[in-house]
mmCIF file of C-alpha atoms in Angstrom:
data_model
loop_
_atom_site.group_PDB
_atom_site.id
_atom_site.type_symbol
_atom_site.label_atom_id
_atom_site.label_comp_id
_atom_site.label_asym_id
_atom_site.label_seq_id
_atom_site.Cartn_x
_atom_site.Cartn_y
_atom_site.Cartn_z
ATOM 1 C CA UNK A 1 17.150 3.213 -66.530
ATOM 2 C CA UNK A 2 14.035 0.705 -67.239
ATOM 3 C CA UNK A 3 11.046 3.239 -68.759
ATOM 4 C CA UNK A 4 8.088 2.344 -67.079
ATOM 5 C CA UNK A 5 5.882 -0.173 -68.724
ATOM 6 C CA UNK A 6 2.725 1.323 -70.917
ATOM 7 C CA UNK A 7 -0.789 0.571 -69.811
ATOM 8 C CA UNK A 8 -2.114 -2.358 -72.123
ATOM 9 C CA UNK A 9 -4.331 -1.004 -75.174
ATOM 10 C CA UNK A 10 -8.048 -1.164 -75.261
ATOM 11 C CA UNK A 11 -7.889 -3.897 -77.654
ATOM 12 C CA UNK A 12 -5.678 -6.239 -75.250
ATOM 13 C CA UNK A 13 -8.009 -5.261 -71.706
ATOM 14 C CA UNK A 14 -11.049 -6.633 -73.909
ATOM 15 C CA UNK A 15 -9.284 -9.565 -74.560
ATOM 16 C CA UNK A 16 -8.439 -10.352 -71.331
ATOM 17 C CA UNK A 17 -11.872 -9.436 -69.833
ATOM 18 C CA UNK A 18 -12.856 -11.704 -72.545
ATOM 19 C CA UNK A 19 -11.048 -14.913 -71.220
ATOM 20 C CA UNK A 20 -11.934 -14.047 -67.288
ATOM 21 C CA UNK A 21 -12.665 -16.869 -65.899
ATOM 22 C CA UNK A 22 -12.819 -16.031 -62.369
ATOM 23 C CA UNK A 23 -16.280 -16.296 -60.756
ATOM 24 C CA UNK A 24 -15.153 -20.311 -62.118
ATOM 25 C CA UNK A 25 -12.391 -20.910 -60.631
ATOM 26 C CA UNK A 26 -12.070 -18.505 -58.168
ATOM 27 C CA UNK A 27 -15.719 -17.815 -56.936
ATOM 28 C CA UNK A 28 -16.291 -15.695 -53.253
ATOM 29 C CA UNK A 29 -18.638 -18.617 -52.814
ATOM 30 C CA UNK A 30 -20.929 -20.383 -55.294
ATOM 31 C CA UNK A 31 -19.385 -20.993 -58.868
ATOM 32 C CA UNK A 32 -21.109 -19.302 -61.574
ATOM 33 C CA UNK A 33 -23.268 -21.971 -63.079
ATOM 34 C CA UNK A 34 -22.781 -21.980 -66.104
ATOM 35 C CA UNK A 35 -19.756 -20.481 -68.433
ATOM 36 C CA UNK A 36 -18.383 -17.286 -68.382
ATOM 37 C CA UNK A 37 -19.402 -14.645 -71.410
ATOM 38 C CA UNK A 38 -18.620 -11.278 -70.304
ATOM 39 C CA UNK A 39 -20.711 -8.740 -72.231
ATOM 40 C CA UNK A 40 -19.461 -5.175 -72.034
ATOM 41 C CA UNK A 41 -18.253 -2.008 -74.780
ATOM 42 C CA UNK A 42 -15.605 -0.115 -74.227
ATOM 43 C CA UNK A 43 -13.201 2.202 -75.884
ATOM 44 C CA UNK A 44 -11.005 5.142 -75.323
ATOM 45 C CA UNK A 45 -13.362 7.678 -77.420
ATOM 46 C CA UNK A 46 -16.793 6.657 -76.138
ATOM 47 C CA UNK A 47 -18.518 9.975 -74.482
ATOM 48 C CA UNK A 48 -21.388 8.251 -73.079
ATOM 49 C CA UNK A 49 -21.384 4.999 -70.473
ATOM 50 C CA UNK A 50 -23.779 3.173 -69.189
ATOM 51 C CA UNK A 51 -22.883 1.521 -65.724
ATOM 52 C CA UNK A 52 -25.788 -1.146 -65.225
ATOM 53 C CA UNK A 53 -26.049 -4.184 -62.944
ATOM 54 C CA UNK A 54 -25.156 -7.240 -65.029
ATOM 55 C CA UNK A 55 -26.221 -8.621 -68.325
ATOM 56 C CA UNK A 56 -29.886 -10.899 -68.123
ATOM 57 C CA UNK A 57 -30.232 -14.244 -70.078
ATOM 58 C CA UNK A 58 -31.384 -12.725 -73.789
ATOM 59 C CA UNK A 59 -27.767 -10.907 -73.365
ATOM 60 C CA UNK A 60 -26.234 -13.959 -72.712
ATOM 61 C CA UNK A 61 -27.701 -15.741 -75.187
ATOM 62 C CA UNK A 62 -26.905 -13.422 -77.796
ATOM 63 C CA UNK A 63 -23.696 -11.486 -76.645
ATOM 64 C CA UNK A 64 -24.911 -8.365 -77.177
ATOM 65 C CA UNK A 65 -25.703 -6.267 -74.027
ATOM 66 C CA UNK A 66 -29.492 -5.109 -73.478
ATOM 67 C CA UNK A 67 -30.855 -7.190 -76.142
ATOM 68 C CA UNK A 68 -33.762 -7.237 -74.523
ATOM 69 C CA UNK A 69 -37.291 -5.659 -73.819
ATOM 70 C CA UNK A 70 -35.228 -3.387 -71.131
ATOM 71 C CA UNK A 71 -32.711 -2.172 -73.868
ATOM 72 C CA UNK A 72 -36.131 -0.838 -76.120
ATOM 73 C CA UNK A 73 -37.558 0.952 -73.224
ATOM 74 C CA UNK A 74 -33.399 1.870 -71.950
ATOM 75 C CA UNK A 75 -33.193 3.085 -75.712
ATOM 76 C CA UNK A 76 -35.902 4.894 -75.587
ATOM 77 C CA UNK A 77 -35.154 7.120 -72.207
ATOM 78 C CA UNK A 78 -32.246 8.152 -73.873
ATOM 79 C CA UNK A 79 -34.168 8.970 -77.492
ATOM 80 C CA UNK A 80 -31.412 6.591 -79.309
ATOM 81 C CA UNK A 81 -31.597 4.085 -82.053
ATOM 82 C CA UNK A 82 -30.068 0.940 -82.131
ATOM 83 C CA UNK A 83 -27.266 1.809 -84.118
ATOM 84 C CA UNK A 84 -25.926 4.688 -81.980
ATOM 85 C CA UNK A 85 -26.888 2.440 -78.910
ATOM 86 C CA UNK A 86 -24.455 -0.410 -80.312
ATOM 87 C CA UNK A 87 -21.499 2.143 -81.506
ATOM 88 C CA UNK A 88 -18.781 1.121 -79.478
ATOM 89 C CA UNK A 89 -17.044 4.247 -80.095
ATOM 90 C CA UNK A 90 -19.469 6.549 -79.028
ATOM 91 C CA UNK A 91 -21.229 4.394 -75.824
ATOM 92 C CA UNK A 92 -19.349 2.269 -73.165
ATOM 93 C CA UNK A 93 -21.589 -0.289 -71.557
ATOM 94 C CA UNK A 94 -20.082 -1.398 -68.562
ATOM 95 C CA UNK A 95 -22.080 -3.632 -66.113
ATOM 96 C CA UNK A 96 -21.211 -4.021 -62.452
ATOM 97 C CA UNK A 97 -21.145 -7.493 -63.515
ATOM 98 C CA UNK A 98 -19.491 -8.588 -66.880
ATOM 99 C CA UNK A 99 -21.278 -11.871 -66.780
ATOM 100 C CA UNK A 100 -25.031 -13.162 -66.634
ATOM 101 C CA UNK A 101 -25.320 -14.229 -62.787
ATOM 102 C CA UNK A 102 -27.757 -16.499 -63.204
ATOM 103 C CA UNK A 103 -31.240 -16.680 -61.537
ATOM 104 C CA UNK A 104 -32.995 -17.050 -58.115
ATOM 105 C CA UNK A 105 -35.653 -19.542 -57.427
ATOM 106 C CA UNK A 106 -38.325 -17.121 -58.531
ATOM 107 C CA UNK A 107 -37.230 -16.318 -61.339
ATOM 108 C CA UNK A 108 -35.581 -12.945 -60.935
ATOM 109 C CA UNK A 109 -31.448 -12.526 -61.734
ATOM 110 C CA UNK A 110 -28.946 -12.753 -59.055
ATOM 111 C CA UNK A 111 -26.843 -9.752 -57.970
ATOM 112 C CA UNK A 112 -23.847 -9.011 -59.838
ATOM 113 C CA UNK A 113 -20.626 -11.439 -59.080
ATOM 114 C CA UNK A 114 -18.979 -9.899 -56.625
ATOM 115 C CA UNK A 115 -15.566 -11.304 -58.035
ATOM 116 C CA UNK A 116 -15.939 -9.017 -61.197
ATOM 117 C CA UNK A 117 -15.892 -5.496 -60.011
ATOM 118 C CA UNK A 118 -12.657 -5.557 -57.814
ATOM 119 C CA UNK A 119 -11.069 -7.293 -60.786
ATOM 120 C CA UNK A 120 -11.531 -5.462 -63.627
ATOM 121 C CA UNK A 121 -13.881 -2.266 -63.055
ATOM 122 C CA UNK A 122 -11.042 0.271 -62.602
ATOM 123 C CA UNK A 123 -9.037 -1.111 -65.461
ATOM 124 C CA UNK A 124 -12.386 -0.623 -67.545
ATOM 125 C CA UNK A 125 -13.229 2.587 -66.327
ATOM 126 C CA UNK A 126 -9.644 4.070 -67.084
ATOM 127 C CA UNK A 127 -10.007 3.380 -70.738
ATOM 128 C CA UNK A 128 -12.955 5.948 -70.702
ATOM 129 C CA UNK A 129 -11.178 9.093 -71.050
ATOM 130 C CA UNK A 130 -13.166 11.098 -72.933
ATOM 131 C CA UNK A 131 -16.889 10.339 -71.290
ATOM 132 C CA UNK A 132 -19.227 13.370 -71.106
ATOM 133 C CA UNK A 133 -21.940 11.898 -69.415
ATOM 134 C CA UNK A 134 -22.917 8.593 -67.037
ATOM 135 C CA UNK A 135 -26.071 6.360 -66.533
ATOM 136 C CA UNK A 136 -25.935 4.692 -63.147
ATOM 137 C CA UNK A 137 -28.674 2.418 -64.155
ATOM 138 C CA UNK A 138 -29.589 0.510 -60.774
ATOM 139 C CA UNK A 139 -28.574 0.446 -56.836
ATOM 140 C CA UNK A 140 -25.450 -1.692 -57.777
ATOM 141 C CA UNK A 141 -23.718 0.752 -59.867
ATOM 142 C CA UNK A 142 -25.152 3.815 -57.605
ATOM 143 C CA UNK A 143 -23.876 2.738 -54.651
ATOM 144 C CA UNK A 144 -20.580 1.597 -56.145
ATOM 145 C CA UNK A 145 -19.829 5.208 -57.942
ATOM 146 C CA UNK A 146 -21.850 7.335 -55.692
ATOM 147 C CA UNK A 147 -20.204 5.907 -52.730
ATOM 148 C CA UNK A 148 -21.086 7.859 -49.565
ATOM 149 C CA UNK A 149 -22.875 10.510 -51.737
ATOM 150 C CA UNK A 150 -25.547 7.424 -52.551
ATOM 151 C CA UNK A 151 -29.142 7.907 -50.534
ATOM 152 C CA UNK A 152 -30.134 4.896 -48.410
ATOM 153 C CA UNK A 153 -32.504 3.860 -51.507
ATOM 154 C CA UNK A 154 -32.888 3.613 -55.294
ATOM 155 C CA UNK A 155 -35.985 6.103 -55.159
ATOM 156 C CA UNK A 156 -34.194 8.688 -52.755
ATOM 157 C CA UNK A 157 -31.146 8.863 -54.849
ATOM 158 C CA UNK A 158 -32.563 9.064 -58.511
ATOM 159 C CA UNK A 159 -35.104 11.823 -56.493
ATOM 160 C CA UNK A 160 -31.957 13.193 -55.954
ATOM 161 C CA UNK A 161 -31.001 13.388 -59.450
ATOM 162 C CA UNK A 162 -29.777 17.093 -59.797
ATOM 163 C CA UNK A 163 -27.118 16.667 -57.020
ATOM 164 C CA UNK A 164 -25.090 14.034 -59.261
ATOM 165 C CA UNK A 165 -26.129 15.701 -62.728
ATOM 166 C CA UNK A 166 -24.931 19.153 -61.875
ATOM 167 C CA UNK A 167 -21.868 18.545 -59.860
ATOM 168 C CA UNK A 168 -18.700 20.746 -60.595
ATOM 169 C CA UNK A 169 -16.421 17.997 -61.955
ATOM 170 C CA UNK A 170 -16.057 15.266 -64.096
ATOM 171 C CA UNK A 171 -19.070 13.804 -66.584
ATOM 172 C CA UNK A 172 -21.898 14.075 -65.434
ATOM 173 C CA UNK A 173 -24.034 11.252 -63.523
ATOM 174 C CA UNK A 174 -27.633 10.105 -63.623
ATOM 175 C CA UNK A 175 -29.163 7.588 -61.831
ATOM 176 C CA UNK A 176 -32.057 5.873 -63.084
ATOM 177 C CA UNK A 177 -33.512 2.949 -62.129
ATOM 178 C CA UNK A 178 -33.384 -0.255 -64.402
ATOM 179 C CA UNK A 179 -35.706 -0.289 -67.389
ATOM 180 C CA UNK A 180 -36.703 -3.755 -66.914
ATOM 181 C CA UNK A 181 -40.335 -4.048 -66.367
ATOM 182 C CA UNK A 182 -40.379 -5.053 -63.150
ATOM 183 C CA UNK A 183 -40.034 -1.589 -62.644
ATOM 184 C CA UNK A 184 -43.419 -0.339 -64.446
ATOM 185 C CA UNK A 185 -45.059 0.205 -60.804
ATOM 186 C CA UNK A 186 -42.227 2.675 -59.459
ATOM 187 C CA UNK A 187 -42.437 4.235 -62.959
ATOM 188 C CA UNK A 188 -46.192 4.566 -62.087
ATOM 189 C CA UNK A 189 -45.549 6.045 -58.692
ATOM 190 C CA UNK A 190 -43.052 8.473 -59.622
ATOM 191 C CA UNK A 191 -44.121 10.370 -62.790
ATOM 192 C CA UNK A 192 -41.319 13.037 -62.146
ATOM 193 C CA UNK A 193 -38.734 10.722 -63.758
ATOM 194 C CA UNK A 194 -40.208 10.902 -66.997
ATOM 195 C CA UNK A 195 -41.222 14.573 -66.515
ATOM 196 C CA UNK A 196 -38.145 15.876 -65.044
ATOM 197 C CA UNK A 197 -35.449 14.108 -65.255
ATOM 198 C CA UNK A 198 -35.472 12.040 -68.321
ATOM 199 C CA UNK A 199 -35.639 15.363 -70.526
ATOM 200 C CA UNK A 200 -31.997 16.484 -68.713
ATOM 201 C CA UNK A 201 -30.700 12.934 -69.763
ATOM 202 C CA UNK A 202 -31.766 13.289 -73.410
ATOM 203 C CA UNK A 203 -30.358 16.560 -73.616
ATOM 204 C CA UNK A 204 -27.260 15.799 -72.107
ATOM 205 C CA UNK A 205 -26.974 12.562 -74.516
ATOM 206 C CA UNK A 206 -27.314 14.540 -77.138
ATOM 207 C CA UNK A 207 -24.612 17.247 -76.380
ATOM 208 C CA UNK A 208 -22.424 14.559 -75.780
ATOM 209 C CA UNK A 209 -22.795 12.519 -78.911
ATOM 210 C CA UNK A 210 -22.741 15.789 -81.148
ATOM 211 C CA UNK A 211 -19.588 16.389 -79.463
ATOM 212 C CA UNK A 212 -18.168 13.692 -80.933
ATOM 213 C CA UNK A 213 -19.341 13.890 -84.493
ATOM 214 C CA UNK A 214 -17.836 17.744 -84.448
#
């Protein structure tokens, strides 16, 4: 009798995310326009992941996700310094989107490709087996592992925030919306993030990555 064959290791699934080439040359619609560079960390001992939308153009450049006036003000929700931030073994960045979409006519970055997630997300995800706690930075990724449980908007399901945080299994979730500073008016608006919620988060954070150092 055959045994059945293992899953690949962590260090082959990043290679092969590595050398995707499929929003190329096999797009839903319009090529990507320009070449691939996925950007994501992963690893089987991380205990904190953040789920964002898709790296922006300073990532791209420089291959390093978040490297970027978002990542400072990302880093400093969370009350992390860069090195921690960066520590493959202790975070898992993991966009919906591996690659930098590319921008609209204003300016602004396209969605996520929709050719990455149903390609590799679940093989990325199932390499994070011992994650404590999640950031579902953004409607992309809050839709996608929310599902039905997602509100009809960003600002109704991060309002929402204690019905993902606290639920009975699994690590626990937080939505937040994306650091970038496009989002300094809804920051504005809704004070309670900072007040309630982002407290919770650092805490949680915390817990987590003492976990791992004990």
């Amino acid at each position: 009798m055959t045994a059945p064959a293992s899953p690949p290791s962590v260090a082959a699934l990043r290679k092969r995310i590595k050398a995707c080439r499929i929003c190329v040359e096999q797009p839903l619609k319009t090529p990507l326009p320009h070449e691939p560079r996925p950007i994501f960390h992963i690893s089987q001992t991380a205990r904190v992941a953040i789920c964002s939308q898709a790296p922006g153009t300073l990532a791209h450049a420089s291959g390093k996700p978040f490297y970027d006036p978002s990542g400072i003000r990302l880093r400093a929700w969370l009350e992390m310094d860069e090195a921690t931030f960066y520590d493959q073994s202790k975070v898992a960045i993991v966009p919906m989107g591996f690659c930098f979409p590319g921008q609209d006519a204003k300016g602004g970055d396209l969605p996520p490709r929709r050719e990455c997630a149903p390609r590799w997300r679940e093989a990325a995800l199932s390499v994070l087996q011992e994650l404590e706690v999640v950031l579902l930075v953004g409607s992309y990724a809050q839709r996608w592992h929310l599902g039905a449980s997602a509100k009809p908007t960003l600002t109704e399901t991060v309002r929402n925030w204690r019905q993902y945080a606290f639920a009975n299994q699994g690590p626990r979730m937080f939505a937040t919306p994306h650091p970038s500073w496009r989002n300094n008016a809804w920051l504005k608006a809704n004070p309670w993030f900072e007040r309630e919620l982002l407290p919770e988060l650092r805490s949680a954070v915390d817990m987590a990555l003492t976990h791992t150092e004990n």
